[in-house]
PDB file of C-alpha atoms in Angstrom:
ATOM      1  CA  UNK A   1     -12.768  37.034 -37.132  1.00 43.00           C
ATOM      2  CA  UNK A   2     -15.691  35.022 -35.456  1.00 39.00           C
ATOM      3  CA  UNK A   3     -13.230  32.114 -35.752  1.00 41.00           C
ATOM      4  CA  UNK A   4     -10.629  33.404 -33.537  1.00 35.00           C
ATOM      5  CA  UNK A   5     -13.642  34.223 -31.199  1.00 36.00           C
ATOM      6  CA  UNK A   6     -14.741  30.661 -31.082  1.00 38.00           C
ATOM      7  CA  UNK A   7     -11.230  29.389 -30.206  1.00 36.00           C
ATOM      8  CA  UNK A   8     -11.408  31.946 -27.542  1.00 36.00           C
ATOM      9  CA  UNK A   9     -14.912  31.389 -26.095  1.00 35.00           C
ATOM     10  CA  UNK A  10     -16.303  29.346 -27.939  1.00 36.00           C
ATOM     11  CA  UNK A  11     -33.680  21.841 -29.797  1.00 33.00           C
ATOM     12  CA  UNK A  12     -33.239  19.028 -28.117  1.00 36.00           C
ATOM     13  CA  UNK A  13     -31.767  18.869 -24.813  1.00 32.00           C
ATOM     14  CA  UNK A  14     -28.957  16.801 -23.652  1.00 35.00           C
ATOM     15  CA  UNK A  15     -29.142  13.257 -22.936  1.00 34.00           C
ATOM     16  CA  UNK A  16     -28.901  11.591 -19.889  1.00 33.00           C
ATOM     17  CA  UNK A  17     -25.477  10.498 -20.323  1.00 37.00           C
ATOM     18  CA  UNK A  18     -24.303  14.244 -20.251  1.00 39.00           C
ATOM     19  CA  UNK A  19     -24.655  13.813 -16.347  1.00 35.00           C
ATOM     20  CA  UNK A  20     -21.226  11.815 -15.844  1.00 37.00           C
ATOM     21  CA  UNK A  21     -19.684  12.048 -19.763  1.00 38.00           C
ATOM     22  CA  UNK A  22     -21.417  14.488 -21.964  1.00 41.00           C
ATOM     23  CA  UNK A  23     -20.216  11.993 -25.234  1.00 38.00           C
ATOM     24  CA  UNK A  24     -20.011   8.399 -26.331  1.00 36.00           C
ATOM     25  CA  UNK A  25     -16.471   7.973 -27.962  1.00 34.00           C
ATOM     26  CA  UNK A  26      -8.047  17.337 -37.549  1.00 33.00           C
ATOM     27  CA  UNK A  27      -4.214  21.258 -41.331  1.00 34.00           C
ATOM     28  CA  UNK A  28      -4.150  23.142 -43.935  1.00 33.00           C
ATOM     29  CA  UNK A  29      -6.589  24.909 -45.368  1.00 35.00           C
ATOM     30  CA  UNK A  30      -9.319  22.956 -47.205  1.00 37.00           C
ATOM     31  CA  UNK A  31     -11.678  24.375 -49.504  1.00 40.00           C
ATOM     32  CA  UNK A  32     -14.782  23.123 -50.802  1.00 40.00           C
ATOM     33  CA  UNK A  33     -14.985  21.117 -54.119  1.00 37.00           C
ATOM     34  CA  UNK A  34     -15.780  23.062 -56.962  1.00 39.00           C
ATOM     35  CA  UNK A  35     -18.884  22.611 -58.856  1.00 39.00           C
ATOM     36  CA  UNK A  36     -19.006  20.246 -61.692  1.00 35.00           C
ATOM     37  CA  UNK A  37     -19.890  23.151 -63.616  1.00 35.00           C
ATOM     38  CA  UNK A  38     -16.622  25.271 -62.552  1.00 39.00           C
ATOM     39  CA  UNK A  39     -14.580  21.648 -63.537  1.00 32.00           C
ATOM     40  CA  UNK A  40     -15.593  21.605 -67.276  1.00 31.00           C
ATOM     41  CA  UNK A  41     -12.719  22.270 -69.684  1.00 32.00           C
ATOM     42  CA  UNK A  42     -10.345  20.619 -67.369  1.00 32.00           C
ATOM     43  CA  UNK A  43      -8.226  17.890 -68.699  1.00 34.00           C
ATOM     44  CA  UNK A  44      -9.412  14.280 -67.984  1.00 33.00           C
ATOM     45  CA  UNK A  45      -7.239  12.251 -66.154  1.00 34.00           C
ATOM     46  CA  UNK A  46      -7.018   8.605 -66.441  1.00 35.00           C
ATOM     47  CA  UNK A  47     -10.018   6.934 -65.017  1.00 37.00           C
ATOM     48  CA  UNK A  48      -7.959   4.567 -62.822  1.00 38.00           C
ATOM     49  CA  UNK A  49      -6.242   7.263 -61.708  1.00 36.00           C
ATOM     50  CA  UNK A  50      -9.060  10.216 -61.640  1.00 42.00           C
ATOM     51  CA  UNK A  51     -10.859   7.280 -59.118  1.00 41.00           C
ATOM     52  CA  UNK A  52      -7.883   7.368 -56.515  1.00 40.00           C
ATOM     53  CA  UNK A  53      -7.723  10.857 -56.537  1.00 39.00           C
ATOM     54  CA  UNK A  54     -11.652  10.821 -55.689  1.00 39.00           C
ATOM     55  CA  UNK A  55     -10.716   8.320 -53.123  1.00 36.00           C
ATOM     56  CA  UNK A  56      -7.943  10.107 -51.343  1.00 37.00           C
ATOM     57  CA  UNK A  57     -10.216  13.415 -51.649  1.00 40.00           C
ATOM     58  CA  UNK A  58     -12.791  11.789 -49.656  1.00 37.00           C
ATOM     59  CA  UNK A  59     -11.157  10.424 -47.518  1.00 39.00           C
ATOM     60  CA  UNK A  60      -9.413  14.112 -46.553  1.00 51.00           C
ATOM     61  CA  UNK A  61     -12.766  15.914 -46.047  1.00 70.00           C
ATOM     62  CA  UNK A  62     -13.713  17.179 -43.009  1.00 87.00           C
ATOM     63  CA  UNK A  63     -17.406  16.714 -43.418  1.00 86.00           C
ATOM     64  CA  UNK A  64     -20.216  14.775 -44.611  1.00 84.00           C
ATOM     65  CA  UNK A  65     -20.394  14.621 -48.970  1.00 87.00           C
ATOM     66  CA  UNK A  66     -24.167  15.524 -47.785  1.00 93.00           C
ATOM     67  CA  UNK A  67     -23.567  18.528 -46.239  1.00 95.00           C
ATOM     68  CA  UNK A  68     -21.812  20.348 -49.277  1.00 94.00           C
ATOM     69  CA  UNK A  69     -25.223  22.326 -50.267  1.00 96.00           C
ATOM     70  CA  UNK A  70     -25.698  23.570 -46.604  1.00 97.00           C
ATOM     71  CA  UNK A  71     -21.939  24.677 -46.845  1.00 96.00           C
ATOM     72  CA  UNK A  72     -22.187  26.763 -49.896  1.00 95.00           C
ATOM     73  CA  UNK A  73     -24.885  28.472 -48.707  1.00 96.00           C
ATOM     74  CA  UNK A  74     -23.273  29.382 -45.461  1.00 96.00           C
ATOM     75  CA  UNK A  75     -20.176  30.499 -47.721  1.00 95.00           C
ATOM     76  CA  UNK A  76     -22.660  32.524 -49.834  1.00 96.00           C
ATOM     77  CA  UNK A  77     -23.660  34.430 -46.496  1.00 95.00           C
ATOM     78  CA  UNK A  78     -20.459  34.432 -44.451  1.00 92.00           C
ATOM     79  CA  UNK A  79     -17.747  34.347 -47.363  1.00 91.00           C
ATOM     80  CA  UNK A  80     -15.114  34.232 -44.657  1.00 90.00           C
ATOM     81  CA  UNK A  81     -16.499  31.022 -43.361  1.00 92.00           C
ATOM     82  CA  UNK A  82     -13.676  28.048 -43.572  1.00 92.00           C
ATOM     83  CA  UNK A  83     -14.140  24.313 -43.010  1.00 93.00           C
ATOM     84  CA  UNK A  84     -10.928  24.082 -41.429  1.00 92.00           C
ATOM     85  CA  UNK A  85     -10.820  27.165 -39.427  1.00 92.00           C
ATOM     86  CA  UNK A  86     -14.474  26.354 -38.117  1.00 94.00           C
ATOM     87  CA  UNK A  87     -13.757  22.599 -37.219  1.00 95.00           C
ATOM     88  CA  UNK A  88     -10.697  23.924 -35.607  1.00 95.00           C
ATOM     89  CA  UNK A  89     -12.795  26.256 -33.430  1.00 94.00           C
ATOM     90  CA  UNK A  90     -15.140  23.396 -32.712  1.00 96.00           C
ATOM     91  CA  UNK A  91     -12.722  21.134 -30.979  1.00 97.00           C
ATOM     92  CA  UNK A  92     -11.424  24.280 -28.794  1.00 96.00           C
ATOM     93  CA  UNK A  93     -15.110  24.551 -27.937  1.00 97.00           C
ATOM     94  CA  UNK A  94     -16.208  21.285 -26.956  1.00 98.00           C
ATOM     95  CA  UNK A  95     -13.057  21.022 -24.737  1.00 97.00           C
ATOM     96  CA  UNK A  96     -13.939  24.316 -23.297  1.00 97.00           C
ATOM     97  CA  UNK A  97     -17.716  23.198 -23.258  1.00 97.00           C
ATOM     98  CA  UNK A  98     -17.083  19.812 -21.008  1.00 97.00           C
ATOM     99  CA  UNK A  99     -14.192  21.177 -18.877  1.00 97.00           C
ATOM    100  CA  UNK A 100     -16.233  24.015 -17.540  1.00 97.00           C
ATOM    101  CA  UNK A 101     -19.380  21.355 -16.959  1.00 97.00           C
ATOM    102  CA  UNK A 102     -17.567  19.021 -15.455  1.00 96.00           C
ATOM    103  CA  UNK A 103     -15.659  21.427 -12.648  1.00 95.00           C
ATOM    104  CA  UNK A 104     -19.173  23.017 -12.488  1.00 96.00           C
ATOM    105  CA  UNK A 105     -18.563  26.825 -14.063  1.00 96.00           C
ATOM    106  CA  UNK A 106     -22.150  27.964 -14.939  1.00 96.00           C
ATOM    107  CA  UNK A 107     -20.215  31.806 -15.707  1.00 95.00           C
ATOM    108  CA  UNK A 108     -17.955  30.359 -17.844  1.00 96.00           C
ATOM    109  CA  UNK A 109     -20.913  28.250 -19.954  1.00 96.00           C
ATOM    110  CA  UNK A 110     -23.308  31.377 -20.275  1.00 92.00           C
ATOM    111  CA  UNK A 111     -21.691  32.424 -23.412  1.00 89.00           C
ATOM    112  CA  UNK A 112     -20.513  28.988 -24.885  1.00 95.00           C
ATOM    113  CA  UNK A 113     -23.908  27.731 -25.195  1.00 97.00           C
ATOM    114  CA  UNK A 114     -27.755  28.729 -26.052  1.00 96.00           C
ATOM    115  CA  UNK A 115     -30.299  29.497 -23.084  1.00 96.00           C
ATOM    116  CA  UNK A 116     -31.664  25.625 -23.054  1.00 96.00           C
ATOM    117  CA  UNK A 117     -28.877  24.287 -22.865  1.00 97.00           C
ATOM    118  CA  UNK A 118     -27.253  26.326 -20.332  1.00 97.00           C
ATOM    119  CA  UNK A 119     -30.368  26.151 -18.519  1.00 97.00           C
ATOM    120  CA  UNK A 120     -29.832  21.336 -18.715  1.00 96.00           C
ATOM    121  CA  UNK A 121     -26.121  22.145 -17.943  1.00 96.00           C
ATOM    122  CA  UNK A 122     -27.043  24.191 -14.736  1.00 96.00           C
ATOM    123  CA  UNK A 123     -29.872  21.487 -13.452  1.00 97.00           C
ATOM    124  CA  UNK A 124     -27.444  18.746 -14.206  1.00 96.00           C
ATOM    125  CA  UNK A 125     -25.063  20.927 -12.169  1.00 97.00           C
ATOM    126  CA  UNK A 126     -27.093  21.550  -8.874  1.00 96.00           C
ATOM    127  CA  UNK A 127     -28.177  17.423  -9.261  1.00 96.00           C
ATOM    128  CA  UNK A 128     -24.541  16.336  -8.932  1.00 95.00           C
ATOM    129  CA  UNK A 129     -23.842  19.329  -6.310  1.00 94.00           C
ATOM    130  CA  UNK A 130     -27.047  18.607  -4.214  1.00 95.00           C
ATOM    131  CA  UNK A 131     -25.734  14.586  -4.135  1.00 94.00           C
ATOM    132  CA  UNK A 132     -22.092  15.646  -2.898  1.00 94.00           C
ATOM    133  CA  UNK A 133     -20.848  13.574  -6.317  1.00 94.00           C
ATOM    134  CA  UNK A 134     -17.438  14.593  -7.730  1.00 93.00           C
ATOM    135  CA  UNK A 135     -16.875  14.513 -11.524  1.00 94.00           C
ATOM    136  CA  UNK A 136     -13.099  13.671 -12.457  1.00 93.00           C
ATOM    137  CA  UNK A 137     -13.554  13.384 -16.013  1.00 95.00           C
ATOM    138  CA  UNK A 138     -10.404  14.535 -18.771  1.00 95.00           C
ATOM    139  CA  UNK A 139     -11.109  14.660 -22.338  1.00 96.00           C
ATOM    140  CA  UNK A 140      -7.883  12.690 -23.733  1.00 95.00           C
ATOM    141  CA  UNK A 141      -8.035  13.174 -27.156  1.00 96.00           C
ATOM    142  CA  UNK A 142     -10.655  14.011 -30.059  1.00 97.00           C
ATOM    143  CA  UNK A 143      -9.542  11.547 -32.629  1.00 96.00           C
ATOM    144  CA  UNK A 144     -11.916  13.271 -35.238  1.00 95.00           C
ATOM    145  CA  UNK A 145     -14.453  15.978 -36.085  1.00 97.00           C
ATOM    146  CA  UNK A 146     -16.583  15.810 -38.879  1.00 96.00           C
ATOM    147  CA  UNK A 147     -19.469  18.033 -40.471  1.00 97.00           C
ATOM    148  CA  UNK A 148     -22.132  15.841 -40.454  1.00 97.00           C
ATOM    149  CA  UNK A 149     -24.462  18.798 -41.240  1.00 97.00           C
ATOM    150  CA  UNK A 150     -25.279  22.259 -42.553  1.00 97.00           C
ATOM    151  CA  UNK A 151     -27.688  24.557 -43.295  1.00 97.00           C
ATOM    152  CA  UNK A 152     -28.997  28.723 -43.490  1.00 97.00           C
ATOM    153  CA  UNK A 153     -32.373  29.082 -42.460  1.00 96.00           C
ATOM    154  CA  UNK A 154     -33.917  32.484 -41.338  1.00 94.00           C
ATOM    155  CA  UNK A 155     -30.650  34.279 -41.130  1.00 94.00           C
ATOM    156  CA  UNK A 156     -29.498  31.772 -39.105  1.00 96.00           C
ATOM    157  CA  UNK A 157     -26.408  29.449 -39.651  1.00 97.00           C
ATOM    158  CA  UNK A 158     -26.592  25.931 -37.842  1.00 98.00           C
ATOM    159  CA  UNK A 159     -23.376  23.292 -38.566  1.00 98.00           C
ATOM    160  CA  UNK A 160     -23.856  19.916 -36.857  1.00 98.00           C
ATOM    161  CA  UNK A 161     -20.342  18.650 -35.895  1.00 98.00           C
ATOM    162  CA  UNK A 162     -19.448  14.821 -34.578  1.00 97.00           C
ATOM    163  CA  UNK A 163     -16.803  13.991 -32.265  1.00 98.00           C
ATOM    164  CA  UNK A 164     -15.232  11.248 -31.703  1.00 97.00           C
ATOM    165  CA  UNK A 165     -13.350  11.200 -28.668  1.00 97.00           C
ATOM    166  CA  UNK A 166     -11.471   9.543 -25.515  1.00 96.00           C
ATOM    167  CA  UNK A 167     -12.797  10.369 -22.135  1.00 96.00           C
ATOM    168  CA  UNK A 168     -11.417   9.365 -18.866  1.00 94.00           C
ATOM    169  CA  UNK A 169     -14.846   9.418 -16.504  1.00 92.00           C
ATOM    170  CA  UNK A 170     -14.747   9.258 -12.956  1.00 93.00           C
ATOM    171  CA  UNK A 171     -17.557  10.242 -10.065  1.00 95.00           C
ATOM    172  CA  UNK A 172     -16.380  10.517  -6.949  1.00 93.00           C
ATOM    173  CA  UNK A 173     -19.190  11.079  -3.784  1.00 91.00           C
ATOM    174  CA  UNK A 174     -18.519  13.525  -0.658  1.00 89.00           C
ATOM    175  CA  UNK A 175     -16.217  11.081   0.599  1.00 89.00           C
ATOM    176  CA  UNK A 176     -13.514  10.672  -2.426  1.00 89.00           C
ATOM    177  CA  UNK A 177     -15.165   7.259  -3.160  1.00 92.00           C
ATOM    178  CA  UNK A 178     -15.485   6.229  -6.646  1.00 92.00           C
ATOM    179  CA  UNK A 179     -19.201   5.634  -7.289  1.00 91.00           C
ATOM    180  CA  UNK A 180     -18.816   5.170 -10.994  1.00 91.00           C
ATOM    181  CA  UNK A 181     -16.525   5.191 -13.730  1.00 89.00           C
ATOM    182  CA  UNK A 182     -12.542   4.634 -13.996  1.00 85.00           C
ATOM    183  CA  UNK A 183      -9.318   5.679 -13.372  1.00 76.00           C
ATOM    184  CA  UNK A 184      -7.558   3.987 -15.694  1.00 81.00           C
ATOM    185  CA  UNK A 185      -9.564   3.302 -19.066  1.00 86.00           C
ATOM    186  CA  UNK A 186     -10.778   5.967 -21.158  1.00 90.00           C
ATOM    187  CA  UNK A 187     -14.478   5.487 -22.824  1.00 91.00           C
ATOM    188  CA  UNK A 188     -14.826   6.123 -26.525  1.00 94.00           C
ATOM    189  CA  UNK A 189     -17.515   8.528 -26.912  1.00 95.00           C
ATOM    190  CA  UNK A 190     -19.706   9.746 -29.981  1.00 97.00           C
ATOM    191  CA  UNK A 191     -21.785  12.738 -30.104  1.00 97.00           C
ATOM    192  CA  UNK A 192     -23.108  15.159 -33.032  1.00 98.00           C
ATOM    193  CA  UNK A 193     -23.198  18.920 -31.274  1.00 98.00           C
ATOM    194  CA  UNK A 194     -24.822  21.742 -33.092  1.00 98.00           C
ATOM    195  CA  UNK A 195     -23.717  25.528 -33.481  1.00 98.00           C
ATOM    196  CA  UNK A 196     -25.726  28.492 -34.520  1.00 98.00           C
ATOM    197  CA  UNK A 197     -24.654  31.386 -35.261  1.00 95.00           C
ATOM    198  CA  UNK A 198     -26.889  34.711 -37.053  1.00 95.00           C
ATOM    199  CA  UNK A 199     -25.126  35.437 -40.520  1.00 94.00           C
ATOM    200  CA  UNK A 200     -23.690  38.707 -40.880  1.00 90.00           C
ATOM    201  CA  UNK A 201     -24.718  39.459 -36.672  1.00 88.00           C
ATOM    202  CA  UNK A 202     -22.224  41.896 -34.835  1.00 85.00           C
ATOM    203  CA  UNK A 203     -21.339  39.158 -32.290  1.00 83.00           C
ATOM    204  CA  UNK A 204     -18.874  36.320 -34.247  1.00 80.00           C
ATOM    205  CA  UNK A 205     -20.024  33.578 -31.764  1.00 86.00           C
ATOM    206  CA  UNK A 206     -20.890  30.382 -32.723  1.00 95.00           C
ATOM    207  CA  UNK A 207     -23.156  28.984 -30.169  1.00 96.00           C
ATOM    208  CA  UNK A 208     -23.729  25.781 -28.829  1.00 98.00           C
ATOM    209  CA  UNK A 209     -27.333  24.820 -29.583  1.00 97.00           C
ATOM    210  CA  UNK A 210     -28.150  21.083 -29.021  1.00 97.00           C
ATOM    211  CA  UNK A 211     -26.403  17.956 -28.065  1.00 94.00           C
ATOM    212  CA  UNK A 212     -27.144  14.319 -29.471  1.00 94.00           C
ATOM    213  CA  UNK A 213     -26.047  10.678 -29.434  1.00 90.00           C
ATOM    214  CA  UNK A 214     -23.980  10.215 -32.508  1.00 79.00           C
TER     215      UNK A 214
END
């Protein structure tokens, strides 16, 4: 159920970029790979043929071949945790996430995202405010989310998502002026957020934890 939360509501602290774009520059459901151990008995397949199919398999995952570990053990302590479902609630979030920072909604933040980095939103917030500037920013289109990382620790579950994305970036001052991006050409943006979220907790939230460069 704390997936259908996320696509409701969905430490490092974000870089200076997040001031104008917050970024530099998808369904069924897919499981994780089974453990070579869990494959034995299995009928070989061609090697030619066994090599496309690892290939195409690749290719289809939505995360990192790294991250599989960190993955399994958040499976081991959430069994209702699902790639897909979770990516899915990612992207709702970090449209949810920039819309409500760029229009300015500190309420509507407060339970996206931890204390830190509500706390970078809000001064990045009251710097734009107190220099009359404008943001005009839309979030075209994610073109992909990946798992880049993944890990229990503590009780805690953090998942490391990148997104690559299309974002149309415009400040305007008091005056309507544009001071700095443009209104015609999107900029493809890259960024790895990270969500935490207490295994087993009451409260199904995944929470926005940290920001990066990708």
């Amino acid at each position: 159920m704390f997936y259908v939360v996320l696509l409701a509501m969905v430490a490092g602290f974000l870089a200076l970029r997040l001031y104008s774009v917050l970024g530099k520059r998808s369904g069924h459901e897919q499981p994780l790979p089974k453990p070579a151990e869990e494959r034995v008995g299995t009928v070989a397949a061609p090697r030619t043929v066994e090599r496309a199919a690892d290939a195409r398999e690749l290719a289809a995952r939505p995360f990192d071949s790294t991250t599989e570990p960190g993955l399994r053990a958040i499976v081991a302590a959430e069994p209702q945790f699902d790639v897909t479902r979770f990516l899915e609630g990612a992207k709702s979030a970090y449209r949810m996430i920039l819309e409500a920072f760029w229009r300015g909604d500190e309420e509507a933040l407060r339970g996206l995202v931890s204390d830190d980095v509500h706390a970078a939103f809000a001064e990045a917030i009251e710097a734009r405010r107190s220099q009359g500037q404008i943001l005009e920013n839309r979030l075209i289109a994610i073109e992909q989310a990946t798992i880049v990382s993944a890990a229990v620790a503590a009780g805690e579950a953090r998942v490391a998502v990148r997104f690559d994305a299309d974002i149309a970036a415009v400040t305007r001052d008091a005056e309507s002026n544009v001071i700095g991006g443009s209104t015609s050409d999107a900029v493809q943006t890259h960024d790895v957020w990270t969500f935490v979220r207490t295994v087993r907790a009451s409260d199904p939230n995944w929470i926005l934890a940290d920001t990066d460069e990708a």
